[in-house]
Structures are given as structure tokens and as C-alpha cells.
Amino acid sequence: MSERVVPPAARRRRRPTKQGVVLSEELIVETALRLIEEHGADALSVRRLGRALGADPSSLYRYFRHTDDLMLAIADELIGRTMRTWRPTGDWVADLRDLGLRMHAGALAHPRAAVLSSYRVTGRAYEIQAVETILGVLRGAGFPDAEAVRVYHAFVDQALAFGALDGASAAMPRPAQEAEDDVWRATYARLPADTHPHIAATARHLVADMRRTSYPAALDLLLSAARARLVAD
Amino acid sequence: MSERVVPPAARRRRRPTKQGVVLSEELIVETALRLIEEHGADALSVRRLGRALGADPSSLYRYFRHTDDLMLAIADELIGRTMRTWRPTGDWVADLRDLGLRMHAGALAHPRAAVLSSYRVTGRAYEIQAVETILGVLRGAGFPDAEAVRVYHAFVDQALAFGALDGASAAMPRPAQEAEDDVWRATYARLPADTHPHIAATARHLVADMRRTSYPAALDLLLSAARARLVAD
DNA sequence: ACCTTATGACAACACCGTTGACCTGTTAAG
DNA sequence: CTTAACAGGTCAACGGTGTTGTCATAAGGT
């Protein structure tokens, strides 16, 4: 085995698969994303990906050292897609709000990649570009360097963390999701006011609120606190 | 097979395992937690848990319908442990800050359970108690019902989401963690100022800040925004 | 035309969650 | 006290997973 993975630049001798496909890092990443989009995050395994590509699973290890590596490549592609369609307006709060919602939506569609990219640094091209852009927005808004980094970090992690969780929730089978709803309606909403006064008093809101993601609310809180801190200087 | 899992109340005919252990839901949950604490989250599998208990893996399916079920039981036990040692002081911001940090720490120590409990409702005893308590703190602080629920939701989800992610990060093997650090030092900190001015300007802070969790910062932002909104009424 | 080697294929390994069939000790009823 | 029901433990198997050591071969450089 020794060194399985060849740096992309040195790739030359492309040879078609038994089924006639010419592999490449891009093709693998794209196929992986298509697989996730069409059949859910759980449908992504090395073996299934190989099957979808028309290649032996072990061939993929010529391009990625292990699954994590592949996930990071997917994550970077997702970052790229998110940033590609984003246009800043100059209003930093509105811009970051929009970007946060986009990141969240992207992560939500690809929870497994999101979960990885949230605690891993890809160090790849699109990630670097995103870091530079967001830091630019914050420094442009007037945040001093240390504070800009702190807000950047909290902002990004919040978007990715909520994205990963809401994605996992959305990936649950339909009946399971309805069962969750039922817990709020059947268990929580029926607790007597004398033993659980606060739940009883807010039951109506709980049932309505807990079925949605709380990310937009959390994002607004974070951004408004950051703005308040900026003004306070 | 038909109905494998008997409700805990009806459990009577306990019979020791071949290796002499008498199983129970509590013993299984405790052993699972011990396993995670001692050998990391990846060490928890039905088969390993069976081995650690001195029982056939399939025995566990008499107590839990599937792994998710077990995870939810673990999650509820974690909620219980977190709440058990928490004492409110009456200062709602400080109390929620303390609670948030505790939840985060608990989730961080048990990432797999955290990831599950963050998007699932257990509906079990400890969870209900926690919901009641937190809602009580917020309503006691003066939040109107709808707002209390909104803040509750954002607060809890954020604690769990960050806990899950930071837990996953902490669960990485040591060398991999150092490799992450290196990406910031070697890749980001070396980007030239003319192509990436904002990264170059903040490189020092990035290296220092990105290796820590951003949860405390995010928590403080959330709480201060909530307080501002409360005062604004 | 030859040699190197990148790259695909194959078979195997060790693990995983889950289930159906079986067996046995405990318990409750007669 | 006997007996019948069945909870609950065990066993073997299924189909899945990521990963790797070995081998064959076609592409490219010389």
C-alpha cells in the first residue's frame, strides 16, 4: 500500500473503470453530493459511492486516504456553493444574517458533511475564501481584530452546529418526526399545572415553537448582541 | 421475536447472565456511560457493551428496541446528572450561563448521546424536569410566555449543538487534533497580506482563538441579547 | 519498444446492528 | 405441589460497513 494517494497535480494516467467511467476527485465529490441529495445522508458509504460511480470501492482510496478526507472535500465544495451565490450589500448585519441562513440551509441538506466541517478545518480553497470574506465584513464594520475573530468564530460555529443538528432532525423518517411532535402534544401539553406550572402555562407556545428550528432566533440574538457591543465602544 | 421489549414495570423474571450478571435498564445505561468515559464515544457499540456487561449483545434488545432507544436513555441520565448539581442563585443571567456551561460540558463528555438528544425529545422524567426549570427561570425573569419559549429553545439548542460539535472535536485522536492546529499555523497564518488581507491582519488571533471552543462567547452573546430585549419592554 | 508506476480490481478482515429460533429458570395459577 | 406460560438469556446468521494487501494492466516518459 505505502502511499496510496497521489497529489491531484501528479494525476495523469487516467484509466477508465471496468464500467467505463474515468474517475477524478471532482467526479467523486459531485457523485457523493448527488447521492446524498437523492437518497439521504445515510446513503453515502464508500461501497455505495463506488457502485454509483461504476467503480470498485477500493479505487476511491486512490483519491482519498479515508472517508473523513472525502467528507472534507465535500464540505469544501459545499462552502464554495454557498459563497458563490452570496452577494454582500454593505449592511453587515443583514449580510451576515443572509450568509448564516445560507450556511444553515446548506448544512441542513448535507448533515454528515456539515458535522465534519464544523469541527474540522479543511484548509482548502473555498474555506480560505470564506474566512477571508467574513473577516472582511466584520473588520469593515469596525470590529477590532481580536473581537472580529471572536465574532467570526461564534458566528460560523453557530451556523454549522445548528445546521448539523437540524439536518439530522430533518433526515429522520417521516413517522419518527411525527412521533416527536406527539411527545410535545401528548406528554408535555398534558402536564398538570400544579406539578409543572411553567410548562402548563406555555404549552401552546411549546407545541408551536419546538417543531421548528431555533436557528434564526439564535442567529438574530447573536448578531444583535454583536452590534450592541460594536456600538458600545 | 414479536414484542421484544417489556415495559420496565413488568420486569420480574430476572435471571443472571451466563457470567453471573443480573441485567437492568439502569445497569446498562451506567455501563454504557462508563464505557464512553473510559474508552471514548466510539467504544460504544452494542457488541462491546454486551461484552462489558458480561452478556450476549442480543440480550440488550430485551431492554431497548434499538441503539437509538439506548442513546435516549443515556441522554436523559445525562440531563439528570447535569440538573442534579445545579443550584439557581436568583440572578437569571448568571444561572443560565452556569447551566449552559454545564450542559455543554456534559454533552462534550458524551458526544454521541448529545448529538441524539439535541434533535430528539426523550419525553423522559429528567428532561421534563429540566424544561420546567429553565422555563421557570425565564418566566421568573419577566419574559412573556411566547418570548420565554423562544429564548428557551435557542438557549437549549445552542448548548446541545455546540456540545455535540465540541465533543466530536475532542474525541479526535491526539495527532489529528495537532494536525488541525497546524492548518491554522501553517496554512492560514502564512497567507500573504496582498491576497488575503483580513486573514493576514488577524492571523495571530485566529491561531489563538480557533483552537478553543467558541461556545462561551456564543452563550454570552445570546444571553446579553436576551437581556437587552427584556429591558427594552 | 521498454520500463515505471499510477490506478483499477479482487478478496479478505474485522467490525457493526439486528433478528429469528431456541432453551431454561422464574413465576403465578390450579 | 405441579404445571404451564413466558420473560429473558444465548446462539447463529444476515447483510451491511470501512479498510488494506496483492495483483494485473494500461498509460506515459524515455
Coordinates of C-alpha atoms (C1' of nucleotides) in Angstrom, one line a residue:
Chain A
M1 CA 0.0 0.0 0.0
S2 CA 2.6 2.5 1.2
E3 CA 1.4 5.9 -0.3
R4 CA -2.0 5.3 -1.8
V5 CA -3.0 8.8 -2.5
V6 CA -1.3 10.7 -5.3
P7 CA -1.5 14.5 -5.2
P8 CA -4.0 15.7 -7.7
A9 CA -1.4 17.6 -9.8
A10 CA 0.5 14.4 -10.5
R11 CA -2.5 12.5 -11.7
R12 CA -2.0 11.7 -15.3
R13 CA -2.5 8.1 -16.2
R14 CA -6.3 8.1 -16.1
R15 CA -7.7 4.8 -17.0
P16 CA -11.4 4.0 -17.3
T17 CA -13.1 1.8 -14.8
K18 CA -14.4 -1.6 -15.9
Q19 CA -17.7 0.1 -16.4
G20 CA -16.1 2.8 -18.5
V21 CA -16.0 5.7 -16.1
V22 CA -13.0 7.9 -15.7
L23 CA -12.6 8.8 -12.1
S24 CA -11.5 12.1 -10.7
E25 CA -11.7 13.9 -7.4
E26 CA -14.3 16.3 -8.8
L27 CA -16.5 13.5 -10.2
I28 CA -16.3 11.6 -6.9
V29 CA -17.3 14.6 -4.9
E30 CA -20.1 15.5 -7.2
T31 CA -21.4 12.0 -7.2
A32 CA -21.3 11.9 -3.4
L33 CA -23.3 15.0 -3.2
R34 CA -25.8 13.7 -5.7
L35 CA -26.1 10.5 -3.7
I36 CA -26.8 12.5 -0.5
E37 CA -29.3 14.7 -2.2
E38 CA -31.2 11.9 -3.7
H39 CA -31.2 9.2 -1.0
G40 CA -30.3 11.0 2.2
A41 CA -27.1 11.3 4.2
D42 CA -27.2 7.6 5.3
A43 CA -27.0 6.5 1.7
L44 CA -23.4 7.7 1.5
S45 CA -21.0 4.9 2.1
V46 CA -17.8 4.0 0.3
R47 CA -19.3 1.0 -1.2
R48 CA -22.5 2.6 -2.4
L49 CA -20.5 5.5 -3.8
G50 CA -18.3 3.0 -5.7
R51 CA -21.4 1.4 -7.0
A52 CA -22.9 4.7 -8.1
L53 CA -19.7 5.6 -9.8
G54 CA -19.3 2.3 -11.5
A55 CA -16.0 1.6 -9.8
D56 CA -14.7 -0.7 -7.1
P57 CA -15.0 0.8 -3.7
S58 CA -11.3 0.4 -3.1
S59 CA -10.5 2.6 -6.1
L60 CA -11.7 5.6 -4.1
Y61 CA -8.8 5.1 -1.7
R62 CA -6.5 6.2 -4.5
Y63 CA -8.2 9.6 -4.3
F64 CA -8.9 9.9 -0.6
R65 CA -7.0 8.5 2.3
H66 CA -10.2 7.7 4.2
T67 CA -13.8 8.7 4.4
D68 CA -13.1 11.7 6.5
D69 CA -10.9 13.1 3.7
L70 CA -13.7 12.6 1.3
M71 CA -16.1 14.4 3.7
L72 CA -13.8 17.3 4.0
A73 CA -13.6 17.6 0.2
I74 CA -17.4 17.5 0.1
A75 CA -17.6 20.1 2.9
D76 CA -15.3 22.5 0.9
E77 CA -17.4 22.1 -2.2
L78 CA -20.5 23.0 -0.1
I79 CA -18.7 26.1 1.2
G80 CA -17.9 27.0 -2.3
R81 CA -21.5 26.6 -3.4
T82 CA -22.8 28.7 -0.5
M83 CA -20.4 31.6 -1.1
R84 CA -20.8 31.5 -4.9
T85 CA -24.3 32.9 -4.9
W86 CA -23.9 35.3 -1.9
R87 CA -23.7 39.0 -2.7
P88 CA -22.9 41.4 0.2
T89 CA -24.9 44.6 0.3
G90 CA -22.8 46.6 2.6
D91 CA -25.1 46.3 5.6
W92 CA -23.0 43.9 7.7
V93 CA -25.8 42.7 9.9
A94 CA -28.1 41.9 7.0
D95 CA -25.2 40.3 5.1
L96 CA -24.2 38.0 7.9
R97 CA -27.8 37.1 8.6
D98 CA -28.2 36.2 5.0
L99 CA -25.0 34.2 5.0
G100 CA -25.8 32.4 8.2
L101 CA -29.2 31.3 6.8
R102 CA -27.5 30.1 3.6
M103 CA -24.9 28.2 5.5
H104 CA -27.5 26.7 7.7
A105 CA -29.6 25.6 4.7
G106 CA -26.5 24.1 3.1
A107 CA -25.5 22.2 6.2
L108 CA -29.1 21.1 6.7
A109 CA -29.1 19.5 3.3
H110 CA -25.9 17.7 4.0
P111 CA -25.7 16.9 7.7
R112 CA -22.9 14.5 7.6
A113 CA -20.6 16.8 5.7
A114 CA -21.7 19.6 8.0
V115 CA -20.9 17.8 11.1
L116 CA -17.4 17.1 9.9
S117 CA -16.7 20.5 8.6
S118 CA -17.9 22.1 11.8
Y119 CA -15.1 20.8 13.9
R120 CA -12.5 20.2 11.1
V121 CA -10.5 22.7 9.2
T122 CA -10.4 21.8 5.6
G123 CA -7.7 24.3 4.7
R124 CA -8.9 24.1 1.2
A125 CA -9.5 26.8 -1.3
Y126 CA -13.2 27.6 -0.7
E127 CA -12.8 27.6 3.1
I128 CA -10.0 30.1 3.0
Q129 CA -12.0 32.3 0.7
A130 CA -15.0 32.2 3.1
V131 CA -12.8 33.0 6.1
E132 CA -11.3 36.0 4.3
T133 CA -14.7 37.3 3.2
I134 CA -16.4 37.0 6.6
L135 CA -13.5 38.6 8.4
G136 CA -13.6 41.3 5.9
V137 CA -17.2 42.0 6.6
L138 CA -16.6 42.2 10.4
R139 CA -13.5 44.4 10.1
G140 CA -15.2 46.6 7.6
A141 CA -18.0 47.0 10.1
G142 CA -15.5 48.4 12.6
F143 CA -14.7 45.4 14.9
P144 CA -11.2 45.5 16.2
D145 CA -9.1 42.4 15.2
A146 CA -9.5 40.3 18.3
E147 CA -13.2 41.0 18.5
A148 CA -13.7 40.3 14.8
V149 CA -12.1 36.9 15.2
R150 CA -14.2 36.1 18.2
V151 CA -17.5 37.1 16.5
Y152 CA -16.4 35.2 13.4
H153 CA -15.7 32.1 15.3
A154 CA -19.0 32.2 17.2
F155 CA -21.0 33.0 14.1
V156 CA -19.5 30.3 12.0
D157 CA -19.7 27.6 14.6
Q158 CA -23.3 28.5 15.4
A159 CA -24.3 28.2 11.8
L160 CA -22.6 24.9 11.4
A161 CA -23.7 23.5 14.7
F162 CA -27.4 24.3 14.2
G163 CA -27.1 23.2 10.6
A164 CA -25.8 19.8 11.6
L165 CA -28.5 19.2 14.2
D166 CA -31.4 20.5 12.2
G167 CA -30.1 18.4 9.3
A168 CA -30.0 15.3 11.5
S169 CA -33.6 16.1 12.6
A170 CA -34.8 16.6 9.0
A171 CA -33.1 13.3 8.0
M172 CA -35.3 11.3 10.3
P173 CA -38.0 9.2 8.7
R174 CA -41.4 10.9 8.5
P175 CA -43.2 8.8 11.1
A176 CA -40.4 9.4 13.6
Q177 CA -40.7 13.1 13.1
E178 CA -44.4 12.9 13.7
A179 CA -43.8 10.9 16.9
E180 CA -41.6 13.7 18.1
D181 CA -44.4 16.2 17.6
D182 CA -46.6 13.9 19.5
V183 CA -44.4 13.9 22.5
W184 CA -44.9 17.7 22.8
R185 CA -48.6 17.4 22.2
A186 CA -49.3 14.3 24.2
T187 CA -46.8 14.4 27.0
Y188 CA -45.8 18.0 27.6
A189 CA -49.0 19.7 26.7
R190 CA -50.9 17.5 29.2
L191 CA -48.8 18.0 32.3
P192 CA -50.9 19.4 35.1
A193 CA -50.4 23.0 36.2
D194 CA -49.9 22.2 39.8
T195 CA -46.8 20.0 39.3
H196 CA -45.4 21.7 36.2
P197 CA -46.8 25.3 36.2
H198 CA -44.4 26.8 33.7
I199 CA -44.8 24.0 31.1
A200 CA -48.6 24.2 31.5
A201 CA -48.6 27.9 31.1
T202 CA -46.6 27.9 27.9
A203 CA -47.7 24.6 26.4
R204 CA -49.4 26.3 23.5
H205 CA -46.2 28.0 22.5
L206 CA -44.0 25.0 23.2
V207 CA -46.0 22.8 20.8
A208 CA -45.8 25.5 18.1
D209 CA -42.2 26.5 18.6
M210 CA -40.4 23.3 19.3
R211 CA -41.2 21.8 15.9
R212 CA -39.3 24.5 14.1
T213 CA -35.6 25.2 14.1
S214 CA -34.5 27.8 16.5
Y215 CA -31.6 28.9 14.4
P216 CA -33.0 32.1 13.0
A217 CA -33.8 33.2 16.6
A218 CA -30.4 32.2 17.9
L219 CA -28.7 34.0 14.9
D220 CA -30.7 37.2 15.5
L221 CA -29.7 37.2 19.2
L222 CA -26.0 36.7 18.3
L223 CA -26.0 39.4 15.7
S224 CA -27.9 41.9 17.8
A225 CA -25.5 41.3 20.7
A226 CA -22.5 41.8 18.5
R227 CA -23.9 45.0 17.1
A228 CA -24.6 46.3 20.6
R229 CA -21.1 45.6 21.6
L230 CA -19.8 47.4 18.5
V231 CA -21.8 50.5 19.3
A232 CA -20.8 50.5 22.9
D233 CA -17.1 51.3 22.1
Chain B
M1 CA -39.5 -12.1 18.3
S2 CA -42.8 -10.2 18.1
E3 CA -42.7 -7.8 21.1
R4 CA -39.2 -7.9 22.4
V5 CA -39.2 -5.1 24.9
V6 CA -41.1 -5.4 28.1
P7 CA -42.1 -2.2 30.0
P8 CA -39.7 -1.8 33.0
A9 CA -42.6 -2.1 35.4
A10 CA -43.5 -5.6 34.3
R11 CA -39.9 -6.9 34.6
R12 CA -39.9 -9.7 37.1
R13 CA -38.3 -12.9 35.9
R14 CA -34.7 -11.6 36.2
R15 CA -32.2 -14.3 35.6
P16 CA -28.5 -13.9 35.8
T17 CA -26.4 -13.9 32.7
K18 CA -24.0 -16.8 31.9
Q19 CA -21.3 -14.8 33.5
G20 CA -23.5 -14.1 36.6
V21 CA -24.7 -10.5 35.9
V22 CA -28.2 -9.5 36.5
L23 CA -29.2 -7.0 33.8
S24 CA -31.4 -4.0 34.2
E25 CA -32.0 -0.8 32.4
E26 CA -30.1 1.2 34.9
L27 CA -27.1 -1.1 34.9
I28 CA -27.0 -1.0 31.1
V29 CA -27.1 2.8 31.0
E30 CA -24.5 3.1 33.7
T31 CA -22.2 0.7 32.0
A32 CA -22.6 2.5 28.7
L33 CA -21.7 5.8 30.3
R34 CA -18.6 4.2 31.9
L35 CA -17.6 2.7 28.6
I36 CA -17.8 6.1 26.9
E37 CA -15.9 7.8 29.7
E38 CA -13.1 5.3 29.7
H39 CA -12.6 4.5 26.1
G40 CA -14.3 7.3 24.1
A41 CA -17.5 7.6 22.3
D42 CA -16.5 5.2 19.5
A43 CA -16.0 2.5 22.0
L44 CA -19.8 2.3 22.5
S45 CA -21.3 -0.4 20.4
V46 CA -24.0 -3.0 21.2
R47 CA -21.4 -5.7 21.0
R48 CA -18.8 -4.1 23.1
L49 CA -21.5 -3.1 25.6
G50 CA -22.6 -6.7 25.8
R51 CA -19.0 -7.8 26.4
A52 CA -18.5 -5.1 29.1
L53 CA -21.7 -6.3 30.8
G54 CA -20.9 -10.0 30.5
A55 CA -23.9 -10.7 28.4
D56 CA -24.7 -11.6 24.9
P57 CA -25.2 -8.5 22.7
S58 CA -28.6 -9.6 21.7
S59 CA -29.8 -9.6 25.3
L60 CA -29.8 -5.8 25.3
Y61 CA -32.6 -5.9 22.8
R62 CA -34.8 -7.1 25.6
Y63 CA -34.3 -3.7 27.2
F64 CA -34.0 -1.4 24.2
R65 CA -35.7 -1.6 20.9
H66 CA -32.6 -0.4 19.1
T67 CA -29.5 1.7 19.7
D68 CA -31.3 5.0 19.5
D69 CA -33.5 4.0 22.4
L70 CA -30.4 3.3 24.4
M71 CA -28.9 6.6 23.5
L72 CA -32.1 8.4 24.5
A73 CA -31.9 6.7 27.9
I74 CA -28.3 7.7 28.2
A75 CA -29.2 11.3 27.2
D76 CA -31.9 11.5 29.9
E77 CA -29.5 10.2 32.5
L78 CA -27.0 12.9 31.5
I79 CA -29.7 15.6 31.8
G80 CA -30.4 14.3 35.2
R81 CA -26.8 14.4 36.3
T82 CA -26.5 18.0 34.9
M83 CA -29.5 19.3 36.8
R84 CA -28.8 17.4 40.0
T85 CA -25.8 19.5 40.9
W86 CA -27.1 22.8 39.6
R87 CA -28.3 25.4 42.1
P88 CA -30.0 28.6 40.9
T89 CA -29.0 31.8 42.7
G90 CA -31.8 34.1 41.5
D91 CA -29.7 36.0 39.0
W92 CA -31.2 34.6 35.8
V93 CA -28.3 35.5 33.5
A94 CA -25.7 34.0 35.8
D95 CA -27.9 31.0 36.4
L96 CA -28.4 30.3 32.7
R97 CA -24.8 30.9 31.9
D98 CA -23.8 28.4 34.5
L99 CA -26.4 25.9 33.3
G100 CA -25.3 26.4 29.7
L101 CA -21.7 25.7 30.5
R102 CA -22.7 22.6 32.5
M103 CA -24.9 21.3 29.6
H104 CA -22.1 22.0 27.2
A105 CA -19.5 20.2 29.4
G106 CA -21.8 17.2 29.8
A107 CA -22.5 17.0 26.1
L108 CA -18.8 17.4 25.4
A109 CA -18.1 14.3 27.5
H110 CA -20.7 12.2 25.7
P111 CA -20.9 13.5 22.2
R112 CA -22.9 10.6 20.7
A113 CA -25.6 10.9 23.3
A114 CA -25.5 14.6 22.9
V115 CA -26.0 14.5 19.2
L116 CA -29.0 12.4 19.6
S117 CA -30.6 14.3 22.5
S118 CA -30.2 17.5 20.7
Y119 CA -32.7 16.8 18.0
R120 CA -34.8 14.2 19.8
V121 CA -37.2 14.7 22.6
T122 CA -36.8 12.0 25.1
G123 CA -40.0 12.8 27.0
R124 CA -38.5 11.1 30.0
A125 CA -38.5 12.3 33.6
Y126 CA -35.3 14.3 33.8
E127 CA -35.9 16.1 30.5
I128 CA -39.3 17.2 31.6
Q129 CA -37.9 18.5 34.9
A130 CA -35.2 20.4 33.0
V131 CA -37.7 22.0 30.7
E132 CA -39.8 23.1 33.7
T133 CA -36.9 24.5 35.5
I134 CA -35.5 26.6 32.6
L135 CA -38.9 27.9 31.7
G136 CA -39.3 28.9 35.3
V137 CA -36.1 30.8 35.3
L138 CA -37.1 32.8 32.2
R139 CA -40.7 33.5 33.2
G140 CA -39.4 34.5 36.7
A141 CA -37.1 36.9 35.0
G142 CA -40.1 38.6 33.4
F143 CA -40.1 37.2 29.9
P144 CA -43.7 36.9 28.5
D145 CA -44.6 33.3 27.6
A146 CA -44.0 33.3 23.9
E147 CA -40.6 35.0 24.3
A148 CA -39.7 32.7 27.2
V149 CA -40.3 29.7 24.9
R150 CA -38.3 31.3 22.1
V151 CA -35.3 32.0 24.3
Y152 CA -35.6 28.6 26.0
H153 CA -35.5 26.9 22.6
A154 CA -32.5 28.9 21.3
F155 CA -30.6 28.5 24.6
V156 CA -31.1 24.7 24.8
D157 CA -30.4 24.0 21.2
Q158 CA -27.3 26.1 21.2
A159 CA -25.9 24.4 24.3
L160 CA -26.6 21.0 22.8
A161 CA -25.4 21.8 19.3
F162 CA -22.1 23.3 20.5
G163 CA -21.7 20.4 22.9
A164 CA -22.1 17.8 20.2
L165 CA -19.6 19.5 17.9
D166 CA -17.0 20.3 20.5
G167 CA -17.4 16.8 21.8
A168 CA -16.7 15.4 18.3
S169 CA -13.7 17.6 18.1
A170 CA -12.4 16.5 21.5
A171 CA -12.9 12.8 20.6
M172 CA -10.5 13.1 17.7
P173 CA -7.2 11.3 18.2
R174 CA -4.4 13.5 19.6
P175 CA -2.3 13.6 16.4
A176 CA -5.3 14.6 14.3
Q177 CA -6.0 17.5 16.8
E178 CA -2.5 18.7 16.4
A179 CA -2.8 18.5 12.6
E180 CA -5.8 20.8 12.9
D181 CA -3.8 23.4 14.8
D182 CA -1.1 23.1 12.2
V183 CA -3.5 24.1 9.4
W184 CA -4.1 27.4 11.1
R185 CA -0.5 27.9 11.8
A186 CA 1.0 26.6 8.6
T187 CA -1.7 27.4 6.0
Y188 CA -3.7 30.4 7.3
A189 CA -1.1 32.2 9.2
R190 CA 1.2 32.2 6.2
L191 CA -1.3 33.7 3.6
P192 CA 0.2 36.8 2.1
A193 CA -1.4 40.2 3.0
D194 CA -1.9 41.2 -0.6
T195 CA -4.2 38.3 -1.5
H196 CA -5.8 37.8 1.9
P197 CA -5.5 41.0 3.9
H198 CA -8.1 40.2 6.6
I199 CA -6.7 36.8 7.4
A200 CA -3.1 38.2 7.4
A201 CA -4.1 41.0 9.7
T202 CA -5.8 38.7 12.3
A203 CA -3.6 35.6 11.9
R204 CA -2.3 35.9 15.4
H205 CA -5.8 35.9 16.9
L206 CA -7.0 33.2 14.6
V207 CA -4.3 30.8 15.7
A208 CA -5.1 31.5 19.3
D209 CA -8.9 31.6 19.1
M210 CA -9.7 28.8 16.7
R211 CA -8.2 26.1 18.9
R212 CA -10.7 26.7 21.6
T213 CA -14.5 26.3 21.7
S214 CA -16.4 29.4 20.9
Y215 CA -19.4 28.3 23.0
P216 CA -18.8 30.6 26.0
A217 CA -18.6 33.6 23.6
A218 CA -21.7 32.5 21.7
L219 CA -23.5 31.9 25.0
D220 CA -22.7 35.3 26.3
L221 CA -23.8 36.9 23.1
L222 CA -27.1 35.1 23.3
L223 CA -27.8 35.9 26.9
S224 CA -26.8 39.6 26.6
A225 CA -29.1 40.0 23.6
A226 CA -31.9 38.3 25.5
R227 CA -31.4 40.7 28.5
A228 CA -31.4 43.7 26.2
R229 CA -34.7 42.6 24.7
L230 CA -36.2 42.1 28.2
V231 CA -35.1 45.6 29.3
A232 CA -36.4 47.1 26.1
D233 CA -40.0 46.4 27.0
Chain C
dA1 C1' 10.0 -0.7 -27.6
dC2 C1' 10.7 -0.7 -22.8
dC3 C1' 10.2 0.3 -18.1
dT4 C1' 8.0 2.6 -14.4
dT5 C1' 4.3 3.3 -12.0
dA6 C1' -0.4 5.2 -11.4
dT7 C1' -4.5 3.2 -10.9
dG8 C1' -8.2 0.0 -11.1
dA9 C1' -10.0 -4.8 -9.3
dC10 C1' -10.3 -8.5 -6.1
dA11 C1' -10.5 -10.9 -1.9
dA12 C1' -10.2 -10.7 2.7
dC13 C1' -10.5 -8.9 7.6
dA14 C1' -12.6 -7.3 11.5
dC15 C1' -16.2 -4.9 12.8
dC16 C1' -21.1 -3.3 13.1
dG17 C1' -26.7 -3.5 14.3
dT18 C1' -30.3 -6.5 14.2
dT19 C1' -33.3 -10.7 14.2
dG20 C1' -35.4 -15.5 14.4
dA21 C1' -35.0 -19.7 16.8
dC22 C1' -34.1 -22.0 20.7
dC23 C1' -33.7 -23.1 25.6
dT24 C1' -34.3 -22.5 30.6
dG25 C1' -35.4 -20.7 35.0
dT26 C1' -39.0 -18.0 37.4
dT27 C1' -43.4 -17.1 38.5
dA28 C1' -48.2 -17.3 39.0
dA29 C1' -52.4 -20.2 38.7
dG30 C1' -54.8 -24.5 39.7
Chain D
dC1 C1' -47.1 -29.1 44.9
dT2 C1' -47.5 -29.4 40.0
dT3 C1' -47.7 -27.4 35.9
dA4 C1' -48.0 -24.3 32.2
dA5 C1' -46.7 -19.7 30.4
dC6 C1' -43.4 -16.8 29.1
dA7 C1' -39.5 -13.3 30.3
dG8 C1' -35.3 -13.2 29.3
dG9 C1' -30.8 -15.2 28.2
dT10 C1' -28.0 -17.5 24.2
dC11 C1' -26.6 -18.8 19.6
dA12 C1' -26.0 -18.4 14.8
dA13 C1' -26.8 -15.9 10.9
dC14 C1' -27.6 -11.9 7.6
dG15 C1' -26.3 -8.1 5.3
dG16 C1' -24.1 -4.1 5.9
dT17 C1' -19.7 -1.2 6.9
dG18 C1' -14.5 0.9 6.3
dT19 C1' -10.1 -0.5 5.1
dT20 C1' -5.9 -2.9 3.2
dG21 C1' -2.5 -6.3 0.8
dT22 C1' -1.9 -8.1 -3.5
dC23 C1' -2.1 -8.3 -8.2
dA24 C1' -2.8 -7.0 -13.1
dT25 C1' -2.5 -3.6 -16.6
dA26 C1' -2.5 0.3 -19.4
dA27 C1' -0.6 4.8 -19.9
dG28 C1' 3.5 7.9 -20.4
dG29 C1' 8.1 9.2 -20.5
dT30 C1' 12.5 7.8 -22.3

